[in-house]
PDB file of C-alpha atoms in Angstrom:
ATOM      1  CA  UNK A 266       5.055  -2.602  27.572  1.00  0.00           C
ATOM      2  CA  UNK A 267       3.739   1.250  27.443  1.00  0.00           C
ATOM      3  CA  UNK A 268      -0.541   0.939  27.756  1.00  0.00           C
ATOM      4  CA  UNK A 269      -0.350   4.663  27.791  1.00  0.00           C
ATOM      5  CA  UNK A 270       1.333   5.038  24.238  1.00  0.00           C
ATOM      6  CA  UNK A 271      -1.117   2.095  23.076  1.00  0.00           C
ATOM      7  CA  UNK A 272      -3.709   3.970  24.604  1.00  0.00           C
ATOM      8  CA  UNK A 273      -3.015   7.045  22.591  1.00  0.00           C
ATOM      9  CA  UNK A 274      -2.247   5.277  19.164  1.00  0.00           C
ATOM     10  CA  UNK A 275      -5.867   4.043  19.708  1.00  0.00           C
ATOM     11  CA  UNK A 276      -7.356   7.422  20.019  1.00  0.00           C
ATOM     12  CA  UNK A 277      -4.968   9.149  17.384  1.00  0.00           C
ATOM     13  CA  UNK A 278      -5.981   6.749  14.949  1.00  0.00           C
ATOM     14  CA  UNK A 279      -9.774   6.957  15.851  1.00  0.00           C
ATOM     15  CA  UNK A 280     -10.464  10.427  16.509  1.00  0.00           C
ATOM     16  CA  UNK A 281      -7.329  12.794  15.798  1.00  0.00           C
ATOM     17  CA  UNK A 282      -6.265  11.126  12.717  1.00  0.00           C
ATOM     18  CA  UNK A 283      -9.461   9.470  11.249  1.00  0.00           C
ATOM     19  CA  UNK A 284      -9.547   8.128   8.348  1.00  0.00           C
ATOM     20  CA  UNK A 285     -12.715   9.618   6.984  1.00  0.00           C
ATOM     21  CA  UNK A 286     -13.205  12.625   8.384  1.00  0.00           C
ATOM     22  CA  UNK A 287      -9.443  13.858   8.071  1.00  0.00           C
ATOM     23  CA  UNK A 288      -7.871  11.823   5.263  1.00  0.00           C
ATOM     24  CA  UNK A 289     -11.063  11.386   3.554  1.00  0.00           C
ATOM     25  CA  UNK A 290     -10.016   7.622   2.455  1.00  0.00           C
ATOM     26  CA  UNK A 291     -13.049   4.699   2.797  1.00  0.00           C
ATOM     27  CA  UNK A 292     -15.705   7.166   1.312  1.00  0.00           C
ATOM     28  CA  UNK A 293     -16.984   4.625  -1.340  1.00  0.00           C
ATOM     29  CA  UNK A 294     -17.978   2.453   1.605  1.00  0.00           C
ATOM     30  CA  UNK A 295     -18.955   5.033   3.799  1.00  0.00           C
ATOM     31  CA  UNK A 296     -21.779   6.680   1.436  1.00  0.00           C
ATOM     32  CA  UNK A 297     -22.999   3.449   0.399  1.00  0.00           C
ATOM     33  CA  UNK A 298     -23.700   1.476   3.669  1.00  0.00           C
ATOM     34  CA  UNK A 299     -24.356   4.847   6.209  1.00  0.00           C
ATOM     35  CA  UNK A 300     -27.854   4.997   5.191  1.00  0.00           C
ATOM     36  CA  UNK A 301     -29.146   2.467   7.558  1.00  0.00           C
ATOM     37  CA  UNK A 302     -27.984   1.734  11.205  1.00  0.00           C
ATOM     38  CA  UNK A 303     -28.293  -1.703  10.750  1.00  0.00           C
ATOM     39  CA  UNK A 304     -26.179  -1.797   7.993  1.00  0.00           C
ATOM     40  CA  UNK A 305     -23.568   0.649   9.130  1.00  0.00           C
ATOM     41  CA  UNK A 306     -22.858  -1.282  12.559  1.00  0.00           C
ATOM     42  CA  UNK A 307     -22.576  -4.606  10.512  1.00  0.00           C
ATOM     43  CA  UNK A 308     -20.395  -2.964   8.195  1.00  0.00           C
ATOM     44  CA  UNK A 309     -18.346  -1.549  10.983  1.00  0.00           C
ATOM     45  CA  UNK A 310     -17.933  -4.731  12.944  1.00  0.00           C
ATOM     46  CA  UNK A 311     -16.988  -6.304   9.505  1.00  0.00           C
ATOM     47  CA  UNK A 312     -14.709  -3.539   8.842  1.00  0.00           C
ATOM     48  CA  UNK A 313     -12.747  -3.505  12.168  1.00  0.00           C
ATOM     49  CA  UNK A 314     -12.412  -7.370  12.105  1.00  0.00           C
ATOM     50  CA  UNK A 315     -10.800  -7.594   8.858  1.00  0.00           C
ATOM     51  CA  UNK A 316      -8.859  -4.572   9.714  1.00  0.00           C
ATOM     52  CA  UNK A 317      -7.249  -5.961  12.681  1.00  0.00           C
ATOM     53  CA  UNK A 318      -6.611  -9.651  11.356  1.00  0.00           C
ATOM     54  CA  UNK A 319      -5.331  -8.201   7.869  1.00  0.00           C
ATOM     55  CA  UNK A 320      -2.819  -5.586   9.774  1.00  0.00           C
ATOM     56  CA  UNK A 321      -1.898  -8.208  12.183  1.00  0.00           C
ATOM     57  CA  UNK A 322      -1.126 -10.986   9.478  1.00  0.00           C
ATOM     58  CA  UNK A 323       0.571  -8.253   7.091  1.00  0.00           C
ATOM     59  CA  UNK A 324       2.942  -7.614   9.758  1.00  0.00           C
ATOM     60  CA  UNK A 325       3.854 -10.844  10.163  1.00  0.00           C
ATOM     61  CA  UNK A 326       4.437 -11.656   6.804  1.00  0.00           C
ATOM     62  CA  UNK A 327       6.714  -8.713   6.209  1.00  0.00           C
ATOM     63  CA  UNK A 328       8.769  -8.972   9.428  1.00  0.00           C
ATOM     64  CA  UNK A 329       9.560 -12.503   9.083  1.00  0.00           C
ATOM     65  CA  UNK A 330       9.302 -13.016   5.600  1.00  0.00           C
ATOM     66  CA  UNK A 331       9.356 -10.305   3.020  1.00  0.00           C
ATOM     67  CA  UNK A 332      12.529  -8.639   5.086  1.00  0.00           C
ATOM     68  CA  UNK A 333      14.527 -11.884   5.356  1.00  0.00           C
ATOM     69  CA  UNK A 334      13.831 -12.575   1.533  1.00  0.00           C
ATOM     70  CA  UNK A 335      14.574  -9.225   0.630  1.00  0.00           C
ATOM     71  CA  UNK A 336      11.170  -8.583  -1.109  1.00  0.00           C
ATOM     72  CA  UNK A 337       9.936  -5.487   0.355  1.00  0.00           C
ATOM     73  CA  UNK A 338       9.192  -4.209  -2.963  1.00  0.00           C
ATOM     74  CA  UNK A 339       6.106  -6.757  -3.154  1.00  0.00           C
ATOM     75  CA  UNK A 340       4.556  -4.890   0.118  1.00  0.00           C
ATOM     76  CA  UNK A 341       1.615  -3.295  -1.919  1.00  0.00           C
ATOM     77  CA  UNK A 342       0.931  -6.557  -4.103  1.00  0.00           C
ATOM     78  CA  UNK A 343       1.262  -9.145  -0.695  1.00  0.00           C
ATOM     79  CA  UNK A 344      -0.557  -6.690   1.758  1.00  0.00           C
ATOM     80  CA  UNK A 345      -3.770  -6.517  -1.217  1.00  0.00           C
ATOM     81  CA  UNK A 346      -4.220 -10.322  -1.494  1.00  0.00           C
ATOM     82  CA  UNK A 347      -4.273 -10.808   2.152  1.00  0.00           C
ATOM     83  CA  UNK A 348      -6.853  -8.585   2.792  1.00  0.00           C
ATOM     84  CA  UNK A 349      -8.690 -10.206  -0.437  1.00  0.00           C
ATOM     85  CA  UNK A 350      -8.115 -13.416   1.003  1.00  0.00           C
ATOM     86  CA  UNK A 351      -9.849 -12.230   4.263  1.00  0.00           C
ATOM     87  CA  UNK A 352     -12.923 -10.572   2.790  1.00  0.00           C
ATOM     88  CA  UNK A 353     -13.632 -13.575   0.824  1.00  0.00           C
ATOM     89  CA  UNK A 354     -13.182 -15.714   4.105  1.00  0.00           C
ATOM     90  CA  UNK A 355     -15.562 -13.221   5.819  1.00  0.00           C
ATOM     91  CA  UNK A 356     -18.280 -13.159   3.109  1.00  0.00           C
ATOM     92  CA  UNK A 357     -18.045 -16.805   3.314  1.00  0.00           C
ATOM     93  CA  UNK A 358     -19.002 -16.687   6.816  1.00  0.00           C
ATOM     94  CA  UNK A 359     -21.349 -13.854   6.847  1.00  0.00           C
ATOM     95  CA  UNK A 360     -23.579 -15.444   3.983  1.00  0.00           C
ATOM     96  CA  UNK A 361     -24.038 -18.414   6.294  1.00  0.00           C
ATOM     97  CA  UNK A 362     -24.268 -16.844  10.098  1.00  0.00           C
ATOM     98  CA  UNK A 363     -26.133 -13.534   8.758  1.00  0.00           C
ATOM     99  CA  UNK A 364     -27.860 -14.094   5.472  1.00  0.00           C
ATOM    100  CA  UNK A 365     -30.164 -11.050   5.551  1.00  0.00           C
ATOM    101  CA  UNK A 366     -27.079  -8.708   6.514  1.00  0.00           C
ATOM    102  CA  UNK A 367     -24.958 -10.181   3.745  1.00  0.00           C
ATOM    103  CA  UNK A 368     -27.855  -9.496   1.284  1.00  0.00           C
ATOM    104  CA  UNK A 369     -28.102  -5.868   2.630  1.00  0.00           C
ATOM    105  CA  UNK A 370     -24.717  -5.264   2.631  1.00  0.00           C
ATOM    106  CA  UNK A 371     -24.223  -6.456  -1.263  1.00  0.00           C
ATOM    107  CA  UNK A 372     -21.492  -5.252  -3.364  1.00  0.00           C
ATOM    108  CA  UNK A 373     -20.197  -3.427  -0.623  1.00  0.00           C
ATOM    109  CA  UNK A 374     -18.906  -6.059   1.525  1.00  0.00           C
ATOM    110  CA  UNK A 375     -16.640  -7.242  -1.667  1.00  0.00           C
ATOM    111  CA  UNK A 376     -15.817  -3.831  -2.133  1.00  0.00           C
ATOM    112  CA  UNK A 377     -13.813  -3.822   1.843  1.00  0.00           C
ATOM    113  CA  UNK A 378     -11.252  -5.651  -0.534  1.00  0.00           C
ATOM    114  CA  UNK A 379     -10.206  -2.353  -2.706  1.00  0.00           C
ATOM    115  CA  UNK A 380     -10.863   0.128   0.053  1.00  0.00           C
ATOM    116  CA  UNK A 381      -8.182   2.224   0.706  1.00  0.00           C
ATOM    117  CA  UNK A 382      -8.035   2.177   4.422  1.00  0.00           C
ATOM    118  CA  UNK A 383      -7.478  -1.599   4.511  1.00  0.00           C
ATOM    119  CA  UNK A 384      -4.667  -1.110   2.230  1.00  0.00           C
ATOM    120  CA  UNK A 385      -3.552   2.125   4.519  1.00  0.00           C
ATOM    121  CA  UNK A 386      -3.219   0.551   8.049  1.00  0.00           C
ATOM    122  CA  UNK A 387      -0.766  -2.150   7.497  1.00  0.00           C
ATOM    123  CA  UNK A 388       1.229   0.327   4.942  1.00  0.00           C
ATOM    124  CA  UNK A 389       1.072   2.925   7.692  1.00  0.00           C
ATOM    125  CA  UNK A 390       2.365   0.552  10.407  1.00  0.00           C
ATOM    126  CA  UNK A 391       5.043  -0.855   8.297  1.00  0.00           C
ATOM    127  CA  UNK A 392       6.133   3.002   7.620  1.00  0.00           C
ATOM    128  CA  UNK A 393       5.937   3.686  11.090  1.00  0.00           C
ATOM    129  CA  UNK A 394       7.825   0.499  12.215  1.00  0.00           C
ATOM    130  CA  UNK A 395       5.375  -0.418  15.055  1.00  0.00           C
ATOM    131  CA  UNK A 396       5.768  -3.760  16.592  1.00  0.00           C
ATOM    132  CA  UNK A 397       3.067  -6.176  16.785  1.00  0.00           C
ATOM    133  CA  UNK A 398       0.873  -5.086  19.666  1.00  0.00           C
ATOM    134  CA  UNK A 399       1.341  -1.360  17.978  1.00  0.00           C
ATOM    135  CA  UNK A 400       0.121  -2.663  14.796  1.00  0.00           C
ATOM    136  CA  UNK A 401      -3.244  -3.988  16.402  1.00  0.00           C
ATOM    137  CA  UNK A 402      -3.927  -0.843  18.534  1.00  0.00           C
ATOM    138  CA  UNK A 403      -3.249   0.995  15.584  1.00  0.00           C
ATOM    139  CA  UNK A 404      -5.594  -1.029  13.025  1.00  0.00           C
ATOM    140  CA  UNK A 405      -8.182  -1.313  16.432  1.00  0.00           C
ATOM    141  CA  UNK A 406      -8.078   2.248  16.502  1.00  0.00           C
ATOM    142  CA  UNK A 407      -8.844   2.755  12.565  1.00  0.00           C
ATOM    143  CA  UNK A 408     -11.414   0.658  12.664  1.00  0.00           C
ATOM    144  CA  UNK A 409     -12.989   2.249  15.746  1.00  0.00           C
ATOM    145  CA  UNK A 410     -12.567   5.404  14.036  1.00  0.00           C
ATOM    146  CA  UNK A 411     -14.210   4.300  10.876  1.00  0.00           C
ATOM    147  CA  UNK A 412     -16.908   2.402  13.191  1.00  0.00           C
ATOM    148  CA  UNK A 413     -17.723   5.838  14.425  1.00  0.00           C
ATOM    149  CA  UNK A 414     -18.042   7.830  11.261  1.00  0.00           C
ATOM    150  CA  UNK A 415     -20.283   5.023  10.292  1.00  0.00           C
ATOM    151  CA  UNK A 416     -22.477   5.071  13.387  1.00  0.00           C
ATOM    152  CA  UNK A 417     -22.481   8.802  13.120  1.00  0.00           C
ATOM    153  CA  UNK A 418     -23.530   9.287   9.832  1.00  0.00           C
ATOM    154  CA  UNK A 419     -26.397   6.687   9.611  1.00  0.00           C
ATOM    155  CA  UNK A 420     -28.316   8.250  12.689  1.00  0.00           C
ATOM    156  CA  UNK A 421     -27.881  11.844  10.952  1.00  0.00           C
ATOM    157  CA  UNK A 422     -29.002   9.988   7.708  1.00  0.00           C
ATOM    158  CA  UNK A 423     -31.677   8.253   8.999  1.00  0.00           C
ATOM    159  CA  UNK A 424     -33.057  11.235  10.683  1.00  0.00           C
ATOM    160  CA  UNK A 425     -32.680  13.200   7.014  1.00  0.00           C
ATOM    161  CA  UNK A 426     -35.351  10.672   5.948  1.00  0.00           C
ATOM    162  CA  UNK A 427     -38.216  12.514   7.951  1.00  0.00           C
ATOM    163  CA  UNK A 428     -36.812  15.504   7.331  1.00  0.00           C
ATOM    164  CA  UNK A 429     -38.281  18.170   4.634  1.00  0.00           C
ATOM    165  CA  UNK A 430     -34.998  18.663   2.237  1.00  0.00           C
ATOM    166  CA  UNK A 431     -34.917  20.520  -0.671  1.00  0.00           C
ATOM    167  CA  UNK A 432     -34.934  18.172  -3.748  1.00  0.00           C
ATOM    168  CA  UNK A 433     -31.469  19.578  -5.291  1.00  0.00           C
ATOM    169  CA  UNK A 434     -29.982  18.215  -1.655  1.00  0.00           C
ATOM    170  CA  UNK A 435     -31.863  15.329  -0.951  1.00  0.00           C
ATOM    171  CA  UNK A 436     -29.348  11.818  -1.221  1.00  0.00           C
ATOM    172  CA  UNK A 437     -25.800  12.118  -1.657  1.00  0.00           C
ATOM    173  CA  UNK A 438     -25.615  15.923  -1.829  1.00  0.00           C
ATOM    174  CA  UNK A 439     -26.624  16.369   1.442  1.00  0.00           C
ATOM    175  CA  UNK A 440     -24.559  13.525   2.786  1.00  0.00           C
ATOM    176  CA  UNK A 441     -21.559  15.445   1.057  1.00  0.00           C
ATOM    177  CA  UNK A 442     -22.703  18.586   3.031  1.00  0.00           C
ATOM    178  CA  UNK A 443     -23.170  16.696   6.323  1.00  0.00           C
ATOM    179  CA  UNK A 444     -19.939  14.962   6.422  1.00  0.00           C
ATOM    180  CA  UNK A 445     -17.943  18.237   5.325  1.00  0.00           C
ATOM    181  CA  UNK A 446     -19.633  19.228   8.775  1.00  0.00           C
ATOM    182  CA  UNK A 447     -18.494  16.349  10.842  1.00  0.00           C
ATOM    183  CA  UNK A 448     -15.007  16.551   9.217  1.00  0.00           C
ATOM    184  CA  UNK A 449     -14.883  20.121  10.788  1.00  0.00           C
ATOM    185  CA  UNK A 450     -15.832  18.917  13.992  1.00  0.00           C
ATOM    186  CA  UNK A 451     -13.159  16.283  13.823  1.00  0.00           C
ATOM    187  CA  UNK A 452     -10.560  18.926  12.964  1.00  0.00           C
ATOM    188  CA  UNK A 453     -11.354  19.702  17.220  1.00  0.00           C
ATOM    189  CA  UNK A 454      -9.570  17.187  17.878  1.00  0.00           C
ATOM    190  CA  UNK A 455      -6.135  17.785  16.238  1.00  0.00           C
ATOM    191  CA  UNK A 456      -3.402  18.491  18.393  1.00  0.00           C
ATOM    192  CA  UNK A 457      -5.130  16.492  20.885  1.00  0.00           C
ATOM    193  CA  UNK A 458      -2.480  13.836  20.497  1.00  0.00           C
ATOM    194  CA  UNK A 459       0.629  13.605  17.834  1.00  0.00           C
ATOM    195  CA  UNK A 460       2.999  10.515  17.685  1.00  0.00           C
TER     196      UNK A 460
END
């Protein structure tokens, strides 16, 4: 197993091809939960965990069930079902283990199941013909990339609460401006690693 390739895959999916800043996927949760650092970190951990587990299960289901049965055309429906089941499980666990965080995340926790990044990761890993370990590395990198995006945005938005922002730019308009500027900064990673 080539650990160099796995490392490149993690770095590429987290920085170079960050789903939030280079493909602008997953913005619903990104803007909704990045107001406070506590909720951003909680969502990042939950999101990355669900992403890695769903990518692993989706890869196994695709490889060992869908290909032998020649039902690859059902891939999107099956992957959405896997993600929805995992989100329901994480919803139940978080409600019991961390009820305060569960209440702060609110509807955004349920929105993980409809988030396009969660679906994009298993679809990309199948499309790129990654093996199981590469799929896990790709999902980890994608989750780390989402976490980096959330934490950067939450730290900036918390500081903006104390700043004198002009009225027309308060709230979501300023969040869009900041996201655009961070996305420009992330273009500096482009060409760093190509897979």
